CSV table of C-alpha atoms and ligand atoms in Angstrom, one decimal:
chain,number,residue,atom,x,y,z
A,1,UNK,CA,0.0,0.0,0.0
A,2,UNK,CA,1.2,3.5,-0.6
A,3,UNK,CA,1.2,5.7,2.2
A,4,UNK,CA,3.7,8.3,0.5
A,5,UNK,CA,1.8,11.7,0.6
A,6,UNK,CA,0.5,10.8,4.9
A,7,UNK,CA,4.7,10.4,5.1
A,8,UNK,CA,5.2,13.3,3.6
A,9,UNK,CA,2.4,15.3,6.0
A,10,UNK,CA,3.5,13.8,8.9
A,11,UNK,CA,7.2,15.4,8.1
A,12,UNK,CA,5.7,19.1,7.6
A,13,UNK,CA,3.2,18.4,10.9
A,14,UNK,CA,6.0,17.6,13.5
A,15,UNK,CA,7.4,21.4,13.3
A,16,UNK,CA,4.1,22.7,13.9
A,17,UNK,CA,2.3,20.0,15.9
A,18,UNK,CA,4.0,18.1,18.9
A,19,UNK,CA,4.6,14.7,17.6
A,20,UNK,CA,2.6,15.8,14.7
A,21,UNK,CA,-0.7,15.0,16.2
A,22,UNK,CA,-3.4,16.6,17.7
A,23,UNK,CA,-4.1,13.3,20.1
A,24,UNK,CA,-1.2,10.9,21.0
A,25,UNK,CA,-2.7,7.8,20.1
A,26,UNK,CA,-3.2,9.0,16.3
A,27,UNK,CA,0.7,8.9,15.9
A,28,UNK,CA,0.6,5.1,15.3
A,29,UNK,CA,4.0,5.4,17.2
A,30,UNK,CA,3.0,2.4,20.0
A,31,UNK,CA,2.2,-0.1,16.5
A,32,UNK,CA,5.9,0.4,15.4
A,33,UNK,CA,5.1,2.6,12.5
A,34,UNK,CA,6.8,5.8,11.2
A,35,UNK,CA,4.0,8.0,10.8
A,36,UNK,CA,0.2,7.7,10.5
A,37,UNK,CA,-2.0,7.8,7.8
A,38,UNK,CA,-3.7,11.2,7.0
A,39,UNK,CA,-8.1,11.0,6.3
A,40,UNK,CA,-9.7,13.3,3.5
A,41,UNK,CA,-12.9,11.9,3.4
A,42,UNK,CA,-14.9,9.2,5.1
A,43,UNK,CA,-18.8,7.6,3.8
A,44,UNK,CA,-20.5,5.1,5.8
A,45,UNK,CA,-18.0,2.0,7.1
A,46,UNK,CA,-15.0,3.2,4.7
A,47,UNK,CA,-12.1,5.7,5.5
A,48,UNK,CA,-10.3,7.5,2.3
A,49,UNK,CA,-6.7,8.6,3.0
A,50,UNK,CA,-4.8,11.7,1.1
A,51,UNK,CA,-2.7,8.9,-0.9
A,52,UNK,CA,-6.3,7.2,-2.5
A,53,UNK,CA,-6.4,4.3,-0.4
A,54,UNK,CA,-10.1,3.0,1.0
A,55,UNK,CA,-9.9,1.6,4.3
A,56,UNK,CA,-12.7,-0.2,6.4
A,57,UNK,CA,-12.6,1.7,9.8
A,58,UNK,CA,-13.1,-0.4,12.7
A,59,UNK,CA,-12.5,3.3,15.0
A,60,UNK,CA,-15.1,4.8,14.3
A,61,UNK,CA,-13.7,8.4,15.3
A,62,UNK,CA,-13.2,6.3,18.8
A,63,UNK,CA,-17.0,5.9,19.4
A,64,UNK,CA,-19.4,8.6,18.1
A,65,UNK,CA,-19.8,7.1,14.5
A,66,UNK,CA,-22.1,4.6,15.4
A,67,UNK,CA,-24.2,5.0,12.6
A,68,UNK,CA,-21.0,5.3,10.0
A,69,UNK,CA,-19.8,8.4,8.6
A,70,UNK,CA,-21.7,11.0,7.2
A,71,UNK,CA,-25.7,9.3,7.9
A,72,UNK,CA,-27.6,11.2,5.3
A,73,UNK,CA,-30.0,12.3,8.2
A,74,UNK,CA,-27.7,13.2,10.5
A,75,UNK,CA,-25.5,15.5,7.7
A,76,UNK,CA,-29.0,16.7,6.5
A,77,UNK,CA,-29.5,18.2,10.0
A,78,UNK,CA,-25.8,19.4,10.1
A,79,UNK,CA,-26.4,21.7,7.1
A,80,UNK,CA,-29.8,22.9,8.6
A,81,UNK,CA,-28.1,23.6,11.8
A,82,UNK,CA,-24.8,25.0,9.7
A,83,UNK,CA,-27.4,27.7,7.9
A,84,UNK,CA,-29.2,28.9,10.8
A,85,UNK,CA,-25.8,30.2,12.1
A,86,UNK,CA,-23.2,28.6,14.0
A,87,UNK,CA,-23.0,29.7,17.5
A,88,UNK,CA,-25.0,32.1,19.7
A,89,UNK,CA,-23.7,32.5,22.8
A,90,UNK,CA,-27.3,32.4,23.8
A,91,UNK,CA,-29.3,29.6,24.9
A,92,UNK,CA,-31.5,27.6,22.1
A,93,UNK,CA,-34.4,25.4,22.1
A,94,UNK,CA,-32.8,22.4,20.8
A,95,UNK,CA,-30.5,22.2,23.7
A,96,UNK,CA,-33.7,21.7,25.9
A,97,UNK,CA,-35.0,18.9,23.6
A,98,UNK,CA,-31.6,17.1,23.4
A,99,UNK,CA,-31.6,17.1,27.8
A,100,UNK,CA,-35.2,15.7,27.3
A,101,UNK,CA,-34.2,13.4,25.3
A,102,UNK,CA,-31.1,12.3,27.2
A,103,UNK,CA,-33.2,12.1,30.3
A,104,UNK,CA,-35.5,10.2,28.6
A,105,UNK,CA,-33.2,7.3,27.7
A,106,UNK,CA,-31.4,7.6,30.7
A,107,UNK,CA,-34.0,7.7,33.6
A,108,UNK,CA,-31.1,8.2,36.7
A,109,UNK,CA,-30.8,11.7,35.1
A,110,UNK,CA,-33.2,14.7,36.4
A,111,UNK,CA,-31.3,17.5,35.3
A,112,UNK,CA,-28.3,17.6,32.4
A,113,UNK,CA,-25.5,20.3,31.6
A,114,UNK,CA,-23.7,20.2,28.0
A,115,UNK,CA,-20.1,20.6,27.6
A,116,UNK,CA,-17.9,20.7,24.6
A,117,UNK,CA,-15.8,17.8,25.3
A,118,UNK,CA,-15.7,14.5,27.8
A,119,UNK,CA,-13.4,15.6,29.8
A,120,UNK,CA,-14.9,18.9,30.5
A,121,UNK,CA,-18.2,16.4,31.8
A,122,UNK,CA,-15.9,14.5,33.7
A,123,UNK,CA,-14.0,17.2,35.8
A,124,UNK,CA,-17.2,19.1,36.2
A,125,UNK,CA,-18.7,16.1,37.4
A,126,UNK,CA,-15.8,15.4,40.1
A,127,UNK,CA,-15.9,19.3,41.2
A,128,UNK,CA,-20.1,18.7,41.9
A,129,UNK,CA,-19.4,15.3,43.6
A,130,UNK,CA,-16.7,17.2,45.9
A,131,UNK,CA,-19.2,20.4,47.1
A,132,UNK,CA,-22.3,17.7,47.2
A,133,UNK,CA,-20.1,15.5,49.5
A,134,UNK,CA,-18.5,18.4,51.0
A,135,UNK,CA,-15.2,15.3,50.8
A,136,UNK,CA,-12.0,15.9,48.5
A,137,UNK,CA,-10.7,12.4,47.8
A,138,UNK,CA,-11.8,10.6,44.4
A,139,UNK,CA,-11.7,6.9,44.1
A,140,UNK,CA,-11.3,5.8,40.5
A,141,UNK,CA,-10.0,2.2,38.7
A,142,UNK,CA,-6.5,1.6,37.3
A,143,UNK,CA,-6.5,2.2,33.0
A,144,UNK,CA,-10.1,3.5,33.4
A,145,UNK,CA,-10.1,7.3,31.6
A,146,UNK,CA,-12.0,10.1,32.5
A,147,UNK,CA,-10.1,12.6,30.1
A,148,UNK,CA,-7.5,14.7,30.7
A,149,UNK,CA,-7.9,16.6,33.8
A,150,UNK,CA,-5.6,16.3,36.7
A,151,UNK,CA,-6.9,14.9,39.5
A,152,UNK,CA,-8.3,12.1,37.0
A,153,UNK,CA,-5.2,11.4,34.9
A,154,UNK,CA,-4.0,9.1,37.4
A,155,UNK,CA,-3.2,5.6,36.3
A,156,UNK,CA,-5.8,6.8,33.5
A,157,UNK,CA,-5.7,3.9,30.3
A,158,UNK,CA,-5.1,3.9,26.9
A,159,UNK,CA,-3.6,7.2,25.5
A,160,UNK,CA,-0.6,7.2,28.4
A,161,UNK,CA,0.0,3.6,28.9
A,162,UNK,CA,0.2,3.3,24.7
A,163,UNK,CA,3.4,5.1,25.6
A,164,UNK,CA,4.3,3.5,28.5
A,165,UNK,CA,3.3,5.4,31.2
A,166,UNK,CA,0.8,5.2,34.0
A,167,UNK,CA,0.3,9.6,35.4
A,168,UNK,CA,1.4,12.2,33.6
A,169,UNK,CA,4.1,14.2,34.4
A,170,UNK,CA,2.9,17.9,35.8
A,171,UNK,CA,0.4,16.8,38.4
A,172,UNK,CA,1.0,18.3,41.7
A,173,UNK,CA,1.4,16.0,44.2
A,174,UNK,CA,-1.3,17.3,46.1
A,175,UNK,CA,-4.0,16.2,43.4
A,176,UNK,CA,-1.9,12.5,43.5
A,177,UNK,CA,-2.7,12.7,47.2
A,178,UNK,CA,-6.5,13.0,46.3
A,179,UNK,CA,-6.8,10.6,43.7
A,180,UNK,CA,-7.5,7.0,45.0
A,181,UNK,CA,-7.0,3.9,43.0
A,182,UNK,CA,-7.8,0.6,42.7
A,183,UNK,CA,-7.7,-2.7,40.4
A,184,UNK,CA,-11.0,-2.9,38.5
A,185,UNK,CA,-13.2,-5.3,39.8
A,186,UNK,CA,-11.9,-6.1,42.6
A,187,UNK,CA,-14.2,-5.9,45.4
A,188,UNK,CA,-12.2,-7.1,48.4
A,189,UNK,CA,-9.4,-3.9,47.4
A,190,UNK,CA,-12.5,-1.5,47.1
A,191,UNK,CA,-14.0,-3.0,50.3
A,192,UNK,CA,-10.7,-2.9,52.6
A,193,UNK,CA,-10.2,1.0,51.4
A,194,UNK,CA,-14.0,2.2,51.9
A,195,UNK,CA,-13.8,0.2,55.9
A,196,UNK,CA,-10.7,2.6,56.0
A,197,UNK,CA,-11.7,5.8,53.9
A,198,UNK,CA,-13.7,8.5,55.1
A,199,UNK,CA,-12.7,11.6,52.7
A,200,UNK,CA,-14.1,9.5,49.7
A,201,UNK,CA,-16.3,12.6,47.8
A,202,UNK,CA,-16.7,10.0,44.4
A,203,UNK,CA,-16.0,6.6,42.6
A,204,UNK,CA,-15.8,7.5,39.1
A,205,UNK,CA,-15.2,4.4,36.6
A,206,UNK,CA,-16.0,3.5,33.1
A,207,UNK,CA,-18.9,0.7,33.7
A,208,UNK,CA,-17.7,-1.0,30.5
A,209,UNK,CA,-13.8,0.0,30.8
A,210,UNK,CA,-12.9,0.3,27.0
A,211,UNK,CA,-9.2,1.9,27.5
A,212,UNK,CA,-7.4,-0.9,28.9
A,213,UNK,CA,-8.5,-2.3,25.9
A,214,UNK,CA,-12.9,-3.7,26.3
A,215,UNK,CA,-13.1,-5.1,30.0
A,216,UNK,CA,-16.1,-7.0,30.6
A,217,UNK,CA,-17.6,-5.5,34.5
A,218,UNK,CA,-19.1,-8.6,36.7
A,219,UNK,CA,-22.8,-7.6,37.3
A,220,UNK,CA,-21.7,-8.2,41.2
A,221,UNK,CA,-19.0,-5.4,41.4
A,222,UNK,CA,-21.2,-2.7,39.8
A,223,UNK,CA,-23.7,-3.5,42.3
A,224,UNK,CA,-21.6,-3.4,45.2
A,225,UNK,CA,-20.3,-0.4,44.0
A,226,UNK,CA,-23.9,1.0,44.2
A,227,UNK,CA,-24.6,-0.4,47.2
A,228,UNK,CA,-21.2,0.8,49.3
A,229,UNK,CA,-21.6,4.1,47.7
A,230,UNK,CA,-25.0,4.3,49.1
A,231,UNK,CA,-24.1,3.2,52.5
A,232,UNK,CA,-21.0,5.6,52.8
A,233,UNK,CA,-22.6,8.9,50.9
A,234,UNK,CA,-20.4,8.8,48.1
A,235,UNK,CA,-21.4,9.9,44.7
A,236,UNK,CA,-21.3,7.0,41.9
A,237,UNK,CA,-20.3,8.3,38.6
A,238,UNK,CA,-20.5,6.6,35.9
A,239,UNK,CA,-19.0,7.4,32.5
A,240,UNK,CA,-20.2,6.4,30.1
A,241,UNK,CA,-18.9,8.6,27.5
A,242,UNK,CA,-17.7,5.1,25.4
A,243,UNK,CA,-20.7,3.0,26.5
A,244,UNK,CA,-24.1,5.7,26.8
A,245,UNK,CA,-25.9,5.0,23.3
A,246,UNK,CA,-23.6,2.6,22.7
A,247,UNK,CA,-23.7,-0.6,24.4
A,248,UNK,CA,-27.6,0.1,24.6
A,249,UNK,CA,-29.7,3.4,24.2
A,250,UNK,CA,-29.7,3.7,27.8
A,251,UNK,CA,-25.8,2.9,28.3
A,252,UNK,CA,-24.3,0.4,30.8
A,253,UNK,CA,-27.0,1.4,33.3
A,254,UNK,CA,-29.4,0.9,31.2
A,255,UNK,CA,-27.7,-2.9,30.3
A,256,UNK,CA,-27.0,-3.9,34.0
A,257,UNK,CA,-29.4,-2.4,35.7
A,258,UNK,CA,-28.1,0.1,38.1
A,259,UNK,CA,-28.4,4.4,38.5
A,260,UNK,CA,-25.5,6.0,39.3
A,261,UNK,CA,-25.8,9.3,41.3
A,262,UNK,CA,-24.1,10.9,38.3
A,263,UNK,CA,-23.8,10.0,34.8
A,264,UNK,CA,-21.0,11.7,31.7
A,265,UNK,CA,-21.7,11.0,28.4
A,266,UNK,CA,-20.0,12.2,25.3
A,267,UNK,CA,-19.1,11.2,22.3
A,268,UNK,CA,-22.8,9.7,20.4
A,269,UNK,CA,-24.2,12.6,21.7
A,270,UNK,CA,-22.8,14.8,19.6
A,271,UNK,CA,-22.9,12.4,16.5
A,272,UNK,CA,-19.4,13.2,15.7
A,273,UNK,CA,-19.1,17.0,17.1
A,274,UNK,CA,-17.4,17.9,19.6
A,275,UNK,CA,-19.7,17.8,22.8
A,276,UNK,CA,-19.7,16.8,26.4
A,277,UNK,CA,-22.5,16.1,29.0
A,278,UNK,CA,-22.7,15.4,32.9
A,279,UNK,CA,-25.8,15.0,34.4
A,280,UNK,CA,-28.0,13.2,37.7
A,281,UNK,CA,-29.6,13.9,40.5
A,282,UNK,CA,-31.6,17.0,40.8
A,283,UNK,CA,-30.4,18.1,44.8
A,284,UNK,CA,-26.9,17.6,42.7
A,285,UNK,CA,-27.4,19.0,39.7
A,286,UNK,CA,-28.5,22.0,41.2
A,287,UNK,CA,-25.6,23.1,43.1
A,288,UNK,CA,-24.0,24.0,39.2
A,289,UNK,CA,-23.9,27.4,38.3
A,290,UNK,CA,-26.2,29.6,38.2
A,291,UNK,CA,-29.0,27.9,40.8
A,292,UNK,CA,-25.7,26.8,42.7
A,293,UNK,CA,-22.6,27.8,43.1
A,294,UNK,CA,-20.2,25.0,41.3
A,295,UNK,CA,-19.2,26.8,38.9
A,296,UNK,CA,-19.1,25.4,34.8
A,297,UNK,CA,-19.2,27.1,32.0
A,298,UNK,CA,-18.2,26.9,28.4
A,299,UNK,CA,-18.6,29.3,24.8
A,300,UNK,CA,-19.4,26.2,22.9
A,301,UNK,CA,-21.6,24.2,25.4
A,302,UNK,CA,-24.9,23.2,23.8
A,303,UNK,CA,-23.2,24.5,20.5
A,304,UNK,CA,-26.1,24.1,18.0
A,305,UNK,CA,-24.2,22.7,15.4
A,306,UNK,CA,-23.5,19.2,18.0
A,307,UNK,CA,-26.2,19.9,19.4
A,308,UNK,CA,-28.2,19.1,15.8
A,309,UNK,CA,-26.4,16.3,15.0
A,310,UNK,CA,-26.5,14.8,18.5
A,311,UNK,CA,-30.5,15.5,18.4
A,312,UNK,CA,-30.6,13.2,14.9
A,313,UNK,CA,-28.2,10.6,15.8
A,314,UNK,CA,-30.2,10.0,19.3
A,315,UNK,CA,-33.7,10.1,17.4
A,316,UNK,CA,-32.5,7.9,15.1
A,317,UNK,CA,-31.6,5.2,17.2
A,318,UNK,CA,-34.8,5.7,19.7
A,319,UNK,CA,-36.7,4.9,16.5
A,320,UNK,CA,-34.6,2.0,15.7
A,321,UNK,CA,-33.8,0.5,19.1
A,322,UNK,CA,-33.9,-3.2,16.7
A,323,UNK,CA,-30.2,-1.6,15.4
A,324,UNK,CA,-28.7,-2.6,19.1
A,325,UNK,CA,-29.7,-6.0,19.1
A,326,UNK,CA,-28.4,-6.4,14.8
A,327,UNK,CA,-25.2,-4.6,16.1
A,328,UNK,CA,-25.2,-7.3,18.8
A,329,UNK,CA,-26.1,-9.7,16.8
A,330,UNK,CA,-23.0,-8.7,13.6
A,331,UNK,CA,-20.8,-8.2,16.1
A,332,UNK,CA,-20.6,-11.5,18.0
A,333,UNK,CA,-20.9,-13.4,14.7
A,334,UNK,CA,-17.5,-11.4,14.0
A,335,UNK,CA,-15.9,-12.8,17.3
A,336,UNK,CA,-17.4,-15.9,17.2
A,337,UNK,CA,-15.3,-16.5,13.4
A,338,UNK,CA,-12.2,-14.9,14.9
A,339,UNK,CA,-11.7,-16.8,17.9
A,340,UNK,CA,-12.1,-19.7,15.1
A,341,UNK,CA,-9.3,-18.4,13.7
A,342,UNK,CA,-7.3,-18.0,16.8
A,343,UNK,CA,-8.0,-22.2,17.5
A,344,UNK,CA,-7.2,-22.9,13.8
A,345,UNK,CA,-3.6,-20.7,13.8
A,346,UNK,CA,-3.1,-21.8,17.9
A,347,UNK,CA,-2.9,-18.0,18.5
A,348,UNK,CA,-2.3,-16.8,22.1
A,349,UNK,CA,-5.1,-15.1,22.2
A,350,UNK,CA,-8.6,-14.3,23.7
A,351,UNK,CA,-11.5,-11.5,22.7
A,352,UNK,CA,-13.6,-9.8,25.0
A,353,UNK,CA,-16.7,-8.5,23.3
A,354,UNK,CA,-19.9,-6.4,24.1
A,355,UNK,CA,-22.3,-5.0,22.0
A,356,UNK,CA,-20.7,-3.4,19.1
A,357,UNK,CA,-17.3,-3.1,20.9
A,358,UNK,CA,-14.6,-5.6,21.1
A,359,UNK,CA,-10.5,-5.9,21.7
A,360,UNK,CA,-8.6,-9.0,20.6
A,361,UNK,CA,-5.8,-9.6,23.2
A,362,UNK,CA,-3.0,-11.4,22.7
A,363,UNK,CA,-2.4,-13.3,25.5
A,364,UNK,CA,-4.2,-17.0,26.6
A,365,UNK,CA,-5.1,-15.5,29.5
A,366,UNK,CA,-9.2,-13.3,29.5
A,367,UNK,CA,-7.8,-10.1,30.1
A,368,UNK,CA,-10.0,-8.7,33.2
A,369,UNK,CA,-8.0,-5.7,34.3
A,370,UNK,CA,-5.3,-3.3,33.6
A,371,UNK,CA,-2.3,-5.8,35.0
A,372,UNK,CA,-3.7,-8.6,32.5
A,373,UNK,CA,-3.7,-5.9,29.7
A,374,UNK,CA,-0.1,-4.7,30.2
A,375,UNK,CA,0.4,-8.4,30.1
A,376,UNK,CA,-0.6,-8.8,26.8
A,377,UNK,CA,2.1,-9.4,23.6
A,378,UNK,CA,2.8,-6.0,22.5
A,379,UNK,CA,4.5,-7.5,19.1
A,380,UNK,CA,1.5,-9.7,18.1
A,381,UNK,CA,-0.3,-6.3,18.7
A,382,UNK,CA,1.8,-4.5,16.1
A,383,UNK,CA,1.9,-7.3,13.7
A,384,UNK,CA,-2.0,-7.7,13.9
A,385,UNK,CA,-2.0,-3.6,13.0
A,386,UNK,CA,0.5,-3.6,10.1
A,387,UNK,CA,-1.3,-6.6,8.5
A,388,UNK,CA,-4.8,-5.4,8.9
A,389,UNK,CA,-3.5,-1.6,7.4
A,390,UNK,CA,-1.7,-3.1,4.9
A,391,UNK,CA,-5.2,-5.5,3.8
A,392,UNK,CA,-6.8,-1.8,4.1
A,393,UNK,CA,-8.5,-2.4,7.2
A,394,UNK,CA,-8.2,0.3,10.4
A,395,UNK,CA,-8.0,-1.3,13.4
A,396,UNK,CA,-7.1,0.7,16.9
A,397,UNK,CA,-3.4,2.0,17.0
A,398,UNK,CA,-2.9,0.9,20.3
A,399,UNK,CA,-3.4,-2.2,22.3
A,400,UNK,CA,-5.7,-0.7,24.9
A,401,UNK,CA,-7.9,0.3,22.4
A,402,UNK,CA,-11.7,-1.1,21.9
A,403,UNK,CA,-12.3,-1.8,17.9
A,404,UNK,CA,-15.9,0.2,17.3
A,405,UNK,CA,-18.7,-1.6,15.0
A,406,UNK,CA,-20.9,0.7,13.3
A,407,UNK,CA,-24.7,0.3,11.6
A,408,UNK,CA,-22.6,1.3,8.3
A,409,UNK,CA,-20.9,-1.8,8.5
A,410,UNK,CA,-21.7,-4.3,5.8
A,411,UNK,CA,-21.2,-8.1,4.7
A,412,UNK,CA,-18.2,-6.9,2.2
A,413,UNK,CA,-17.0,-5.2,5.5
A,414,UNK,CA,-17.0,-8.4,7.8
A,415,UNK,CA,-15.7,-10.8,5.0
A,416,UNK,CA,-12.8,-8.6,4.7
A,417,UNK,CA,-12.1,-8.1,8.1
A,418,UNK,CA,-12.4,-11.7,8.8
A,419,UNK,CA,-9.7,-12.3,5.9
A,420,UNK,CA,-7.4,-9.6,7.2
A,421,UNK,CA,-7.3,-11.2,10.8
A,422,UNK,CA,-6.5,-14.8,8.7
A,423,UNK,CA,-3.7,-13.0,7.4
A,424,UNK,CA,-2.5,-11.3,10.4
A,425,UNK,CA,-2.3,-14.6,12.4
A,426,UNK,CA,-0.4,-16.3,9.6
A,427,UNK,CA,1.9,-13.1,9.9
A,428,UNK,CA,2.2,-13.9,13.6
A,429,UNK,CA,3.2,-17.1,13.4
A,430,UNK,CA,5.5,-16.9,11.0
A,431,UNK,CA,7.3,-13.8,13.1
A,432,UNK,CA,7.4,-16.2,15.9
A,433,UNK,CA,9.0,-18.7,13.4
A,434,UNK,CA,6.1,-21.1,13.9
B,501,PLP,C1,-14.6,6.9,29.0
B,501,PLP,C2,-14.1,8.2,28.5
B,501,PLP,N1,-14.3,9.3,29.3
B,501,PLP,C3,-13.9,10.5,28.9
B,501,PLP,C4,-13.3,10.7,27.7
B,501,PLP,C5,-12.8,12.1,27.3
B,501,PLP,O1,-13.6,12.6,26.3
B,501,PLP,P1,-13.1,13.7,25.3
B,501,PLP,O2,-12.0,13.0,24.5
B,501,PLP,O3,-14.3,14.1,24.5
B,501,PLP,O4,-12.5,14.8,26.1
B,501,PLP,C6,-13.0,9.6,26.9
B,501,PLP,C7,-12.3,9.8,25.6
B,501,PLP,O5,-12.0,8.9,24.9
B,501,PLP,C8,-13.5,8.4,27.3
B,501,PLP,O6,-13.2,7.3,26.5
């Protein structure tokens, strides 16, 4: 494949951009490659790079493409939106009918804010928990993410660990203090430090961790979590910024039954713009700004524009709640024909799978926390992604990544794939001279 003219970018971008990227994990760096490839276009399932080449995309712009790129309905209300002007300053009415709507779907939530990106939700979310709680410590899970804010980049998942490393540098020490965590899933850890913890304010985690790579929660541990946060008035937050519209229209709560206190979402909402939401409980909702005073704000929260193309996206899928169970349906079929493969080839490998997310790891071992993850064969990893780019396929640059099934995605698109994972396990096996 010819990848000359993303080379070539990639060269000019590294004196203006550091590392040439915009977000780490988009350098292709932790796959062993030189540079990444460069989009111009993308329809439906199918990426198109600035060399020519068609790829199937199995990103999905990292979650908010479930319905593939460019849904005619949702670009329809794009250009609507686009030609009514493209930011007020000043509230609108479609920002009340997307909270209805998100309250709606997701019943634990009274009251909603919008917020340009997931992180935003997230911090704001951990700032409410703390004046609720009037406590300062946060309890969150190894390699879950929360975005990039300080007190939650601790031990935060796939964009650091992709390059090795667990915190990011230029945290004070003081927010390290605050931050608590803890294996995922583990509920003797997460019992022993609640007996001994009374500063707790939160437990933020991903429900369905999908930046350690797609961790599959025990029913059990999410319900002990609700139950300890309960007994110990401590705000449960759930993001579910990967799994909210996406693992079913009500999210992980939605799938295993249980209401946080708080909820972030991201991503679907705002049906490939950028937007952000946090939302819950109405005595905690209303301590935000300006019924309360937690303070959050933002020029492009509610930006009509996302707020449009969330609004289509969500509708769409509330109409067509039967695409969850297809999604389901396509996407197990998929893992079901790949871990085939793995027995055929004697891979070292395993998939965990939900919905229309799933990560092969390559390790025997079902990978059911960060520790496993790390675990995992970085070098089968990077032979998988070179093969599967090379048979035009676009599969996540980084082990800890989930791969994201879309609607868009068709038979051509699962014959393919299923091909270019044959083809990467022949590749691993020969590089392991087997
Ligand atoms: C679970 C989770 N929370 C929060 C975020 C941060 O969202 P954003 O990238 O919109 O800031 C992400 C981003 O990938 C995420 O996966």
């Amino acid at each position: 494949m010819n990848i000359k003219k993303s080379g070539e970018i990639f060269e000019r971008s590294q004196k203006s951009i550091p590392g040439g990227v915009n977000s780490p994990v988009r350098a292709f760096k932790s796959v062993d490659r030189q540079y990444p490839i460069f989009i111009e276009t993308a329809k439906g399932s199918r990426l198109y790079d600035v060399d020519g080449n068609e790829y199937t995309d199995c990103i999905g712009s990292w979650g908010p493409m479930l319905l593939g790129h460019n849904n005619e309905r949702v670009l329809e209300a794009v250009k609507k939106s686009l030609d009514e002007g493209t930011s007020f300053g000043l509230p609108t009415e479609k920002e009340v009918e997307l909270a209805e709507l998100i309250k709606e779907c997701y019943p634990s939530i009274d009251k909603v804010r919008l917020t340009t990106s997931g992180t935003e939700a997230a911090m704001a979310a951990v700032r409410l928990a703390r004046a609720y709680t009037q406590k300062n410590k946060i309890i969150k899970f190894e390699g879950c993410y929360h975005g990039h804010s300080d007190s939650l980049m601790v031990k935060a998942g796939s964009g650091l660990l992709t390059f090795g490393h667990q915190d990011s540098n230029g945290i004070t020490e003081g927010v390290m203090k605050d931050t608590i965590t803890l294996p995922f899933g583990n509920s003797e850890k997460l019992i022993e430090i609640l007996d001994s913890e009374e500063e707790a304010a939160c437990i933020i985690l991903e429900p369905v961790p999908a930046n350690m790579g797609l961790i599959i929660p025990e029913e059990g541990f999410l319900k002990l979590l609700r139950e300890k946060c309960t007994e110990k008035n401590i705000v449960l937050i759930f993001d579910e910024v990967i799994s909210g519209f996406r693992v079913s229209l009500g999210g992980a709560q939605e799938l295993f039954n249980i209401t946080p206190d708080l909820t972030v979402l991201g991503k679907i909402i705002g049906g490939g713009f950028p937007v952000g939401a946090f939302g819950g409980k109405k005595e905690i909702m209303d301590m935000v700004a300006p019924v309360g005073n937690v303070y959050h704000a933002g020029t492009l929260s509610g930006n009509p524009v996302s707020v449009s193309a969330g609004l289509e996206t969500i509708n769409i899928l509330k109409e067509n709640r039967e695409i969850y169970n297809t999604l389901e349906k396509r996407t197990k079929e998929l893992v079901l024909r790949i871990e085939e493969l793995i027995e055929k080839y004697n891979i070292k490998a395993t998939v965990n799978h939900i919905g229309s997310l799933y990560t092969i790891f390559f390790s025997d071992k079902k990978v059911e926390n960060l520790e496993d993850a790390m675990a995992t064969d970085d070098k089968a990893y990077n032979t998988y992604f070179s093969s599967m780019l090379e048979d035009g396929i676009i599969v996540p640059p980084s082990k800890y990544e989930a791969h994201f099934i879309s609607w868009a995605h068709n038979n051509e698109d699962f014959e393919k794939l299923i091909a270019g994972v044959e083809k990467s396990f022949i590749a691993i096996n020969q590089n392991s001279g087997r």
